[in-house]
Each structure stands twice: as structure tokens, then as C-alpha cells.
Short mmCIF file of N, CA and C in Angstrom, two decimals:
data_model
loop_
_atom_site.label_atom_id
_atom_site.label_comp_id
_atom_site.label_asym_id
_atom_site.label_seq_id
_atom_site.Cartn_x
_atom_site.Cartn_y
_atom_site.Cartn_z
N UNK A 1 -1.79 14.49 7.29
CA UNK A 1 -1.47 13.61 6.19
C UNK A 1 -2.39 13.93 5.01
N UNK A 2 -1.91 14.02 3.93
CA UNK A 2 -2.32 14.22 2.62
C UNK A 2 -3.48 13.29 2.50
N UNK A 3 -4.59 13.62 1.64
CA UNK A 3 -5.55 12.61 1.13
C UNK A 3 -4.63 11.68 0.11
N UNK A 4 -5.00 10.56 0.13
CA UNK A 4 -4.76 10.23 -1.15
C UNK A 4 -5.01 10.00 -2.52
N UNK A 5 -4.19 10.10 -3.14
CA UNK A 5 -4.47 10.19 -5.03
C UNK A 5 -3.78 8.79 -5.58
N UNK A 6 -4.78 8.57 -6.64
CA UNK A 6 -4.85 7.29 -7.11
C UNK A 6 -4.76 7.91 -8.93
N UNK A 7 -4.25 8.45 -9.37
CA UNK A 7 -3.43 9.38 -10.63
C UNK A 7 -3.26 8.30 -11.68
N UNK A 8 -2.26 7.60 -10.95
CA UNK A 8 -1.74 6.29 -11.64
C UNK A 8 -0.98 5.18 -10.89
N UNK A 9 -0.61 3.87 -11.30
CA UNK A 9 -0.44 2.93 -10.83
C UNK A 9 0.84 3.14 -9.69
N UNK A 10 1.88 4.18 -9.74
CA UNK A 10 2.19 4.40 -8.85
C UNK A 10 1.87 5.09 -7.74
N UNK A 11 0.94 5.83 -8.01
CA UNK A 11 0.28 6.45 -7.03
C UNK A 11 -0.71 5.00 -6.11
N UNK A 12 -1.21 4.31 -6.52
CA UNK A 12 -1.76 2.77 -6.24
C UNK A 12 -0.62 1.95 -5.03
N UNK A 13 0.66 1.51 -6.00
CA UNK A 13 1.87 1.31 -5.34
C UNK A 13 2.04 1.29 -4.23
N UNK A 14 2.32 2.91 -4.16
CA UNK A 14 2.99 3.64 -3.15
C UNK A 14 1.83 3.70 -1.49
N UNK A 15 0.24 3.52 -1.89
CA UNK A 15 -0.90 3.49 -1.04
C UNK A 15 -0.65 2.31 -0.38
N UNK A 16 -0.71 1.29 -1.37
CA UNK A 16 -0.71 -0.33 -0.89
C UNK A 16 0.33 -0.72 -0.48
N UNK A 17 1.82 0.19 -0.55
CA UNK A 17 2.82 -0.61 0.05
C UNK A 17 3.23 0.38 1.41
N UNK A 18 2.39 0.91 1.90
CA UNK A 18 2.07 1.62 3.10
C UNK A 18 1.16 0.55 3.87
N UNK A 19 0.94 -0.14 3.64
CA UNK A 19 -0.07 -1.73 4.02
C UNK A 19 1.05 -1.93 5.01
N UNK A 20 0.28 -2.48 6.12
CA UNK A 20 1.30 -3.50 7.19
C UNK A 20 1.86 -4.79 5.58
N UNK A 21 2.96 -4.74 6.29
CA UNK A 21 3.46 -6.09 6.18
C UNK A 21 3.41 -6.75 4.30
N UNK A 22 3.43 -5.93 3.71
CA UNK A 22 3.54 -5.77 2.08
C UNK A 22 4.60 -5.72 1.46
N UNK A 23 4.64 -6.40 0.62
CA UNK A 23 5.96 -6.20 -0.49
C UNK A 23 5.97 -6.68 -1.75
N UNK A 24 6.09 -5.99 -2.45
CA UNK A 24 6.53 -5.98 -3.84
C UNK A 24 6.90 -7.39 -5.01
N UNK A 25 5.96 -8.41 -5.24
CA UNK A 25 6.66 -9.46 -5.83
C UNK A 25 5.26 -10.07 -7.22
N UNK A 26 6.51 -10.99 -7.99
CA UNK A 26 5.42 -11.18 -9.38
C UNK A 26 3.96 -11.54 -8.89
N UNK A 27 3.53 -11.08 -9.61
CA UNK A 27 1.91 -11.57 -10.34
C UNK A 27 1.29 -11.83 -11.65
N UNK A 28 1.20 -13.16 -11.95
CA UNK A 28 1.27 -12.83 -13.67
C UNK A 28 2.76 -12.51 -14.07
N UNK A 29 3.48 -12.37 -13.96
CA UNK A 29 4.55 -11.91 -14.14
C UNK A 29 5.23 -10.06 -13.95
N UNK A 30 4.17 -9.73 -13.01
CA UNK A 30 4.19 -8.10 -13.08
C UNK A 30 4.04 -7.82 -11.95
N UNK A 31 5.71 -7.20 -11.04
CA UNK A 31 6.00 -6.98 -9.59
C UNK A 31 4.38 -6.26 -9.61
N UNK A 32 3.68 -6.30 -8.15
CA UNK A 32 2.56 -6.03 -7.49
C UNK A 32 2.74 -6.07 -6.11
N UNK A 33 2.03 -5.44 -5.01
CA UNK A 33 1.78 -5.30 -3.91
C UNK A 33 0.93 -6.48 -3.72
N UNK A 34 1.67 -7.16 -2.62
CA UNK A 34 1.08 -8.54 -2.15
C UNK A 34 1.13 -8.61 -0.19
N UNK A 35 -0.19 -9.33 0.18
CA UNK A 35 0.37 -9.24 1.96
C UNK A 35 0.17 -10.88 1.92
N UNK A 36 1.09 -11.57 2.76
CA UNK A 36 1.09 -13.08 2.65
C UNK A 36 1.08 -13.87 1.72
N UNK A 37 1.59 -13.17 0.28
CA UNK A 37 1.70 -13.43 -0.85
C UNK A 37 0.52 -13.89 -1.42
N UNK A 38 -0.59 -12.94 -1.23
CA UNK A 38 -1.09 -12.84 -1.83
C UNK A 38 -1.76 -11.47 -2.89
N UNK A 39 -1.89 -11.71 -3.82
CA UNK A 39 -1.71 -10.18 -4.59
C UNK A 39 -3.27 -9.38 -4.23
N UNK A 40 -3.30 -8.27 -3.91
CA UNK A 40 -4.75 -7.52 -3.58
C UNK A 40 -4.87 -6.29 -4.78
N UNK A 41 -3.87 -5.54 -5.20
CA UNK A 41 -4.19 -4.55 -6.26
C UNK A 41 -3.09 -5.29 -7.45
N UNK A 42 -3.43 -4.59 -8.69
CA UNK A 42 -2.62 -5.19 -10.06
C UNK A 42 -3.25 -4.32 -11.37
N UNK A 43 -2.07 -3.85 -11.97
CA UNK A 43 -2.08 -3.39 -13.04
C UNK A 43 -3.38 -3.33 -13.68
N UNK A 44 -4.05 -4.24 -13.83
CA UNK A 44 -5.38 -4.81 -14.69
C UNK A 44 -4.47 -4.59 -16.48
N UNK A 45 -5.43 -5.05 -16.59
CA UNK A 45 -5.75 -5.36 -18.50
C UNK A 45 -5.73 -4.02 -19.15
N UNK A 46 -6.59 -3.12 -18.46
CA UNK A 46 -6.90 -2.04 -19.34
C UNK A 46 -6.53 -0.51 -19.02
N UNK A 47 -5.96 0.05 -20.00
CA UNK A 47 -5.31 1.36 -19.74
C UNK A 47 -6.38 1.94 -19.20
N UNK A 48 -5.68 3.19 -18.22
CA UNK A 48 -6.15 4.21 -17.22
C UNK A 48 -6.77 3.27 -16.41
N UNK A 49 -6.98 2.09 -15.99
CA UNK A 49 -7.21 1.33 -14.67
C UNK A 49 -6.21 0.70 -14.19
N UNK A 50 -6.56 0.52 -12.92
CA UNK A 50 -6.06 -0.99 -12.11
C UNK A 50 -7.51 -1.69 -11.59
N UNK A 51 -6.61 -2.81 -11.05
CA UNK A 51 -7.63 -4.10 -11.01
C UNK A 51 -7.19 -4.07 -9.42
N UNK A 52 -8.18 -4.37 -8.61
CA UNK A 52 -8.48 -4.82 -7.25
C UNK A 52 -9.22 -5.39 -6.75
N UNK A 53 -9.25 -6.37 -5.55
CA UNK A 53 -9.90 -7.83 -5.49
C UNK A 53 -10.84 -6.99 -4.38
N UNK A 54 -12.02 -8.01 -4.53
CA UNK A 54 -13.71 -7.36 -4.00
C UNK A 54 -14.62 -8.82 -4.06
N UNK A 55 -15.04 -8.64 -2.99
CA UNK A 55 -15.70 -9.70 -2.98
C UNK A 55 -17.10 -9.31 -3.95
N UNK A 56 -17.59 -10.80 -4.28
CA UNK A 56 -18.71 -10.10 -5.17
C UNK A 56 -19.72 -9.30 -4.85
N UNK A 57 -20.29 -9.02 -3.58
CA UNK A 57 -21.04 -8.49 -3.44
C UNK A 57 -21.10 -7.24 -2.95
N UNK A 58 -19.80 -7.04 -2.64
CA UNK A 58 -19.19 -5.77 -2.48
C UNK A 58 -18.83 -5.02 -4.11
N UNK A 59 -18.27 -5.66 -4.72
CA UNK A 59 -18.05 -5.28 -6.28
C UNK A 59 -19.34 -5.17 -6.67
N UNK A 60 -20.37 -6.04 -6.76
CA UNK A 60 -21.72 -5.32 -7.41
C UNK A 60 -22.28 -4.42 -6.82
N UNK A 61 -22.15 -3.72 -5.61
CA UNK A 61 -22.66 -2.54 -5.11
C UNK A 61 -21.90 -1.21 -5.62
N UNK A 62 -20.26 -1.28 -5.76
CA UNK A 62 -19.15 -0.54 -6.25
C UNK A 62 -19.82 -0.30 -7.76
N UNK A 63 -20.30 -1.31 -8.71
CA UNK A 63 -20.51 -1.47 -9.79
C UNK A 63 -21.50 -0.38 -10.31
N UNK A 64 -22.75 -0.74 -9.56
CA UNK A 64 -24.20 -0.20 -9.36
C UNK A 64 -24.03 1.53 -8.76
N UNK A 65 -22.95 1.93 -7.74
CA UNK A 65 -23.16 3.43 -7.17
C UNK A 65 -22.44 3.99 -7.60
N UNK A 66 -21.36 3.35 -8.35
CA UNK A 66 -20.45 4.75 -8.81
C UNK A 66 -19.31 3.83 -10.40
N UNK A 67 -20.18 3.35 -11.10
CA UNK A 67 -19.77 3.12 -12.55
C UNK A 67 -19.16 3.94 -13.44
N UNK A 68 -18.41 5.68 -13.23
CA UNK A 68 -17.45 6.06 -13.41
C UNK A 68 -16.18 6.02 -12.75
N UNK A 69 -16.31 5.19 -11.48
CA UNK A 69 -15.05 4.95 -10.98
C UNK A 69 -14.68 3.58 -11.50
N UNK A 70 -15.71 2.35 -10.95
CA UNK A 70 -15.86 1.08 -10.85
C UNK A 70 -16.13 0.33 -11.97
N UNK A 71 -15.70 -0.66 -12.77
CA UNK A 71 -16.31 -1.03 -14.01
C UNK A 71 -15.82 -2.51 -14.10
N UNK A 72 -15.78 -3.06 -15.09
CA UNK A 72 -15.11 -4.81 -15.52
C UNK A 72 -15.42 -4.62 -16.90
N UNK A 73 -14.25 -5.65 -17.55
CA UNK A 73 -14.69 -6.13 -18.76
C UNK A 73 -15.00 -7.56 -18.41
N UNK A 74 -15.68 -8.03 -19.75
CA UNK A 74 -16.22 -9.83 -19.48
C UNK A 74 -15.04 -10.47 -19.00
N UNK A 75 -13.38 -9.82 -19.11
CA UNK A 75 -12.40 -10.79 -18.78
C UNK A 75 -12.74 -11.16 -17.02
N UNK A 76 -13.21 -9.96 -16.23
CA UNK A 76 -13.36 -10.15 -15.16
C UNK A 76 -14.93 -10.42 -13.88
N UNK A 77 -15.88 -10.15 -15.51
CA UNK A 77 -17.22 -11.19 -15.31
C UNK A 77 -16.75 -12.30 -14.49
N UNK A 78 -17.39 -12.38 -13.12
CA UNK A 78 -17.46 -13.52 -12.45
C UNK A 78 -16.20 -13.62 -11.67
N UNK A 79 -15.36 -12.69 -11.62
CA UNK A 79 -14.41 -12.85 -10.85
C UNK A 79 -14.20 -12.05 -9.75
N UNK A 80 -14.00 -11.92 -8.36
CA UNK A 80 -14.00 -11.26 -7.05
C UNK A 80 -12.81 -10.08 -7.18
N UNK A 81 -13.08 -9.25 -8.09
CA UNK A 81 -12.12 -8.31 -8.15
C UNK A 81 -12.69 -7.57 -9.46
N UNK A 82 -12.69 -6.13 -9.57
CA UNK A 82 -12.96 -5.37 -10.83
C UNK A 82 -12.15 -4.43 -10.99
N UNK A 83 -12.47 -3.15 -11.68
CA UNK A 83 -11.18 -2.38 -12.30
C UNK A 83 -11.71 -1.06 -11.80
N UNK A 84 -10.17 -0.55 -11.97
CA UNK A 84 -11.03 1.15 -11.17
C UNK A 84 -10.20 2.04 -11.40
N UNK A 85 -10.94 3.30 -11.94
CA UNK A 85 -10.04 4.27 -13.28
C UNK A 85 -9.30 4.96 -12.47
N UNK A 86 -8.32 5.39 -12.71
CA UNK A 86 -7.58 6.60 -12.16
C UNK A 86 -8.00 7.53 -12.05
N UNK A 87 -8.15 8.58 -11.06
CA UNK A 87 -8.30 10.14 -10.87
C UNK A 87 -9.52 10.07 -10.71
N UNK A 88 -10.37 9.32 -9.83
CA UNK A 88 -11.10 9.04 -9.35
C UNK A 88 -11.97 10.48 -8.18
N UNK A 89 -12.87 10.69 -8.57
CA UNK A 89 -13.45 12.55 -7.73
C UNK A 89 -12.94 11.40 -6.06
N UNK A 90 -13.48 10.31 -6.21
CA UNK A 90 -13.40 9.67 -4.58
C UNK A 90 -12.32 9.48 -4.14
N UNK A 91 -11.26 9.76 -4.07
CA UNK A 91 -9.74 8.80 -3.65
C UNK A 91 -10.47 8.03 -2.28
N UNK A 92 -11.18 8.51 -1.33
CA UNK A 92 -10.59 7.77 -0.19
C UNK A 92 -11.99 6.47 -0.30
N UNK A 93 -12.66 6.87 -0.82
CA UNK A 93 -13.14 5.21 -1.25
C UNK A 93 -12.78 4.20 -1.87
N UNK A 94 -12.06 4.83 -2.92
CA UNK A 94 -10.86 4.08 -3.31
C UNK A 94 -9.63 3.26 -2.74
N UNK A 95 -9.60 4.17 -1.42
CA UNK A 95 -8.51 3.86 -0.55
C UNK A 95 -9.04 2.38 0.36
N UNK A 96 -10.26 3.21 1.05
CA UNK A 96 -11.18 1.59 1.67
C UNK A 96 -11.55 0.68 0.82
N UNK A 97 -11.36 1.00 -0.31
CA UNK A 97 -11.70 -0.27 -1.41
C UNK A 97 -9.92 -1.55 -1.36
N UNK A 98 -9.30 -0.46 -1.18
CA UNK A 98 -7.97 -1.11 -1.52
C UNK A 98 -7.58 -1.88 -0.21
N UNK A 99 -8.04 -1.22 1.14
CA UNK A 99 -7.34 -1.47 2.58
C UNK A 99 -8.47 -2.88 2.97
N UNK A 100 -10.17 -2.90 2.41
CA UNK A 100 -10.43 -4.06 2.52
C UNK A 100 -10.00 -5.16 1.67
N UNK A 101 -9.19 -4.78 0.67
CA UNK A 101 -8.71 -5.70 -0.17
C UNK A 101 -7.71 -6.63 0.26
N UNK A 102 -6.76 -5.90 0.99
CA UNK A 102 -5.32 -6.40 1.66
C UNK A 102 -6.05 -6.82 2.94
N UNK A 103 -7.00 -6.19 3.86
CA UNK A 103 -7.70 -7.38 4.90
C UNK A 103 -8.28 -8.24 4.93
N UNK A 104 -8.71 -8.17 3.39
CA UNK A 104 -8.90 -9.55 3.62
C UNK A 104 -8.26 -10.76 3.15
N UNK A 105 -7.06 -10.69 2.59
CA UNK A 105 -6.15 -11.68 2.73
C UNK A 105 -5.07 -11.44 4.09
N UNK A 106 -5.20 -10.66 4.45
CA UNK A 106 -4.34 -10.73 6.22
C UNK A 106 -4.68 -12.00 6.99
N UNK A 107 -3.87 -12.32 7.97
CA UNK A 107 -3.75 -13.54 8.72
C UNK A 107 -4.79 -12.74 9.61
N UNK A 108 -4.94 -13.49 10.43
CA UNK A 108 -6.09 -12.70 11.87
C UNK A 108 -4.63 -12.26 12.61
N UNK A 109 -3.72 -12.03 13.03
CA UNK A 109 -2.98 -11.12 14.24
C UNK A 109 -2.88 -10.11 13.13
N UNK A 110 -2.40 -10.38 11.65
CA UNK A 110 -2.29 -8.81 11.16
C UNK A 110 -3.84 -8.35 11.21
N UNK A 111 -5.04 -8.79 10.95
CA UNK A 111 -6.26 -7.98 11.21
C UNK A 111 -6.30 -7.73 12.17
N UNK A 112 -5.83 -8.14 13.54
CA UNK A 112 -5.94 -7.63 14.75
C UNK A 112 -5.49 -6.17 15.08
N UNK A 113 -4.25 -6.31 14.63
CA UNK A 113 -3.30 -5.28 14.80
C UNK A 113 -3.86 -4.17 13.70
N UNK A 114 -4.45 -4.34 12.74
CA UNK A 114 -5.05 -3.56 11.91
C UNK A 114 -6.02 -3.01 12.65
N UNK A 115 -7.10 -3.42 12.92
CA UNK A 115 -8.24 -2.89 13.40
C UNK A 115 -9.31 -3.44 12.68
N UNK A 116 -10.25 -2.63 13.02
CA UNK A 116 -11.54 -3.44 12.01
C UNK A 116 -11.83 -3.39 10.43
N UNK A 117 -12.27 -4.11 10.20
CA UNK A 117 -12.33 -4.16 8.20
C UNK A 117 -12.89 -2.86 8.17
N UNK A 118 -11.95 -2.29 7.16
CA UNK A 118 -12.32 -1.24 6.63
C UNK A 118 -13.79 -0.76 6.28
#
């Protein structure tokens, strides 16, 4: 299986809707990859990113080791999710950035069946 590439928002898409149990519905008003309806990756605000949910203390470590991938504007100061550029040298940290994103809104049988947090 191919590494994956995170290029652009479909390249994002197409990662996250390879997720157990995902599908495609508004956020903000802008179809997104959601598991239990809840949304884990999204367009973001700002060109050449998307936005993905991180807990904070996971996002300030993302923030602090690799701030050409990882970044926020003040819109997302204080909020459990930051932004993250496309074409990234890392894809597959990117990838565990995205797969703990969707586990952690999973029910516990889909984390079961998943395996352990990313």
C-alpha cells in the first residue's frame, strides 16, 4: 500500500473516508468526513491548509516540533484542533494525526475494533 499524500483536501478526503465507519456530511455548511457525526478533519479557514481536531496538548507539542507542517491562526487560539499545510515532507504523521483524530470521537466497540490510539 502506497504511503500517503496529503497534496490537497482531497487527498485528506479520500485518507479519512478510509476511516471505519465515516461518511461524508455538512459542517459549517461544508460536506466533511465525520465518524458518529462528529466532524474530525475540515477544510479550515486558510488556503493550502486543513484543519484537524487535537487535543491541546497534543496540538502544542505538533505546534512546538514541526511548525512548518503544524500552525493556527488566533481564529483557532484555544481551540482543540489546528491547521496543517499540504505536502507535508511527513505524510504519515500526518496520517496518525488524522487516525487519532477520528479515535477519538469513536464509540469504544469502534476503538476496539480499531486497535489502539494511534
Amino acid at each position: 500500500m502506497a504511503a500517503p499524500r496529503f497534496d490537497n483536501w482531497d487527498d485528506v478526503v479520500a485518507f479519512a473516508c478510509a476511516l471505519p465507519d465515516v461518511e461524508m456530511a455538512p459542517f459549517y455548511g461544508t460536506p466533511c468526513p465525520k465518524v458518529n457525526g462528529k466532524a474530525f478533519v475540515s477544510p479550515g479557514r486558510e488556503a493550502g491548509s486543513f484543519h484537524v481536531m487535537s487535543p491541546h496538548e497534543e496540538k502544542e507539542v505538533l505546534l512546538e516540533t514541526d511548525p512548518d507542517t503544524f500552525w493556527q491562526t488566533a481564529h483557532y487560539d484555544g481551540w482543540p484542533g489546528l491547521l496543517v499545510r499540504f505536502g507535508s515532507d511527513d505524510p504519515e504523521r500526518i496520517a496518525d494525526v488524522i487516525r487519532r483524530a477520528w479515535w477519538d470521537r469513536a464509540k469504544k466497540a469502534q476503538r476496539a475494533a480499531f486497535g489502539e490510539r494511534p
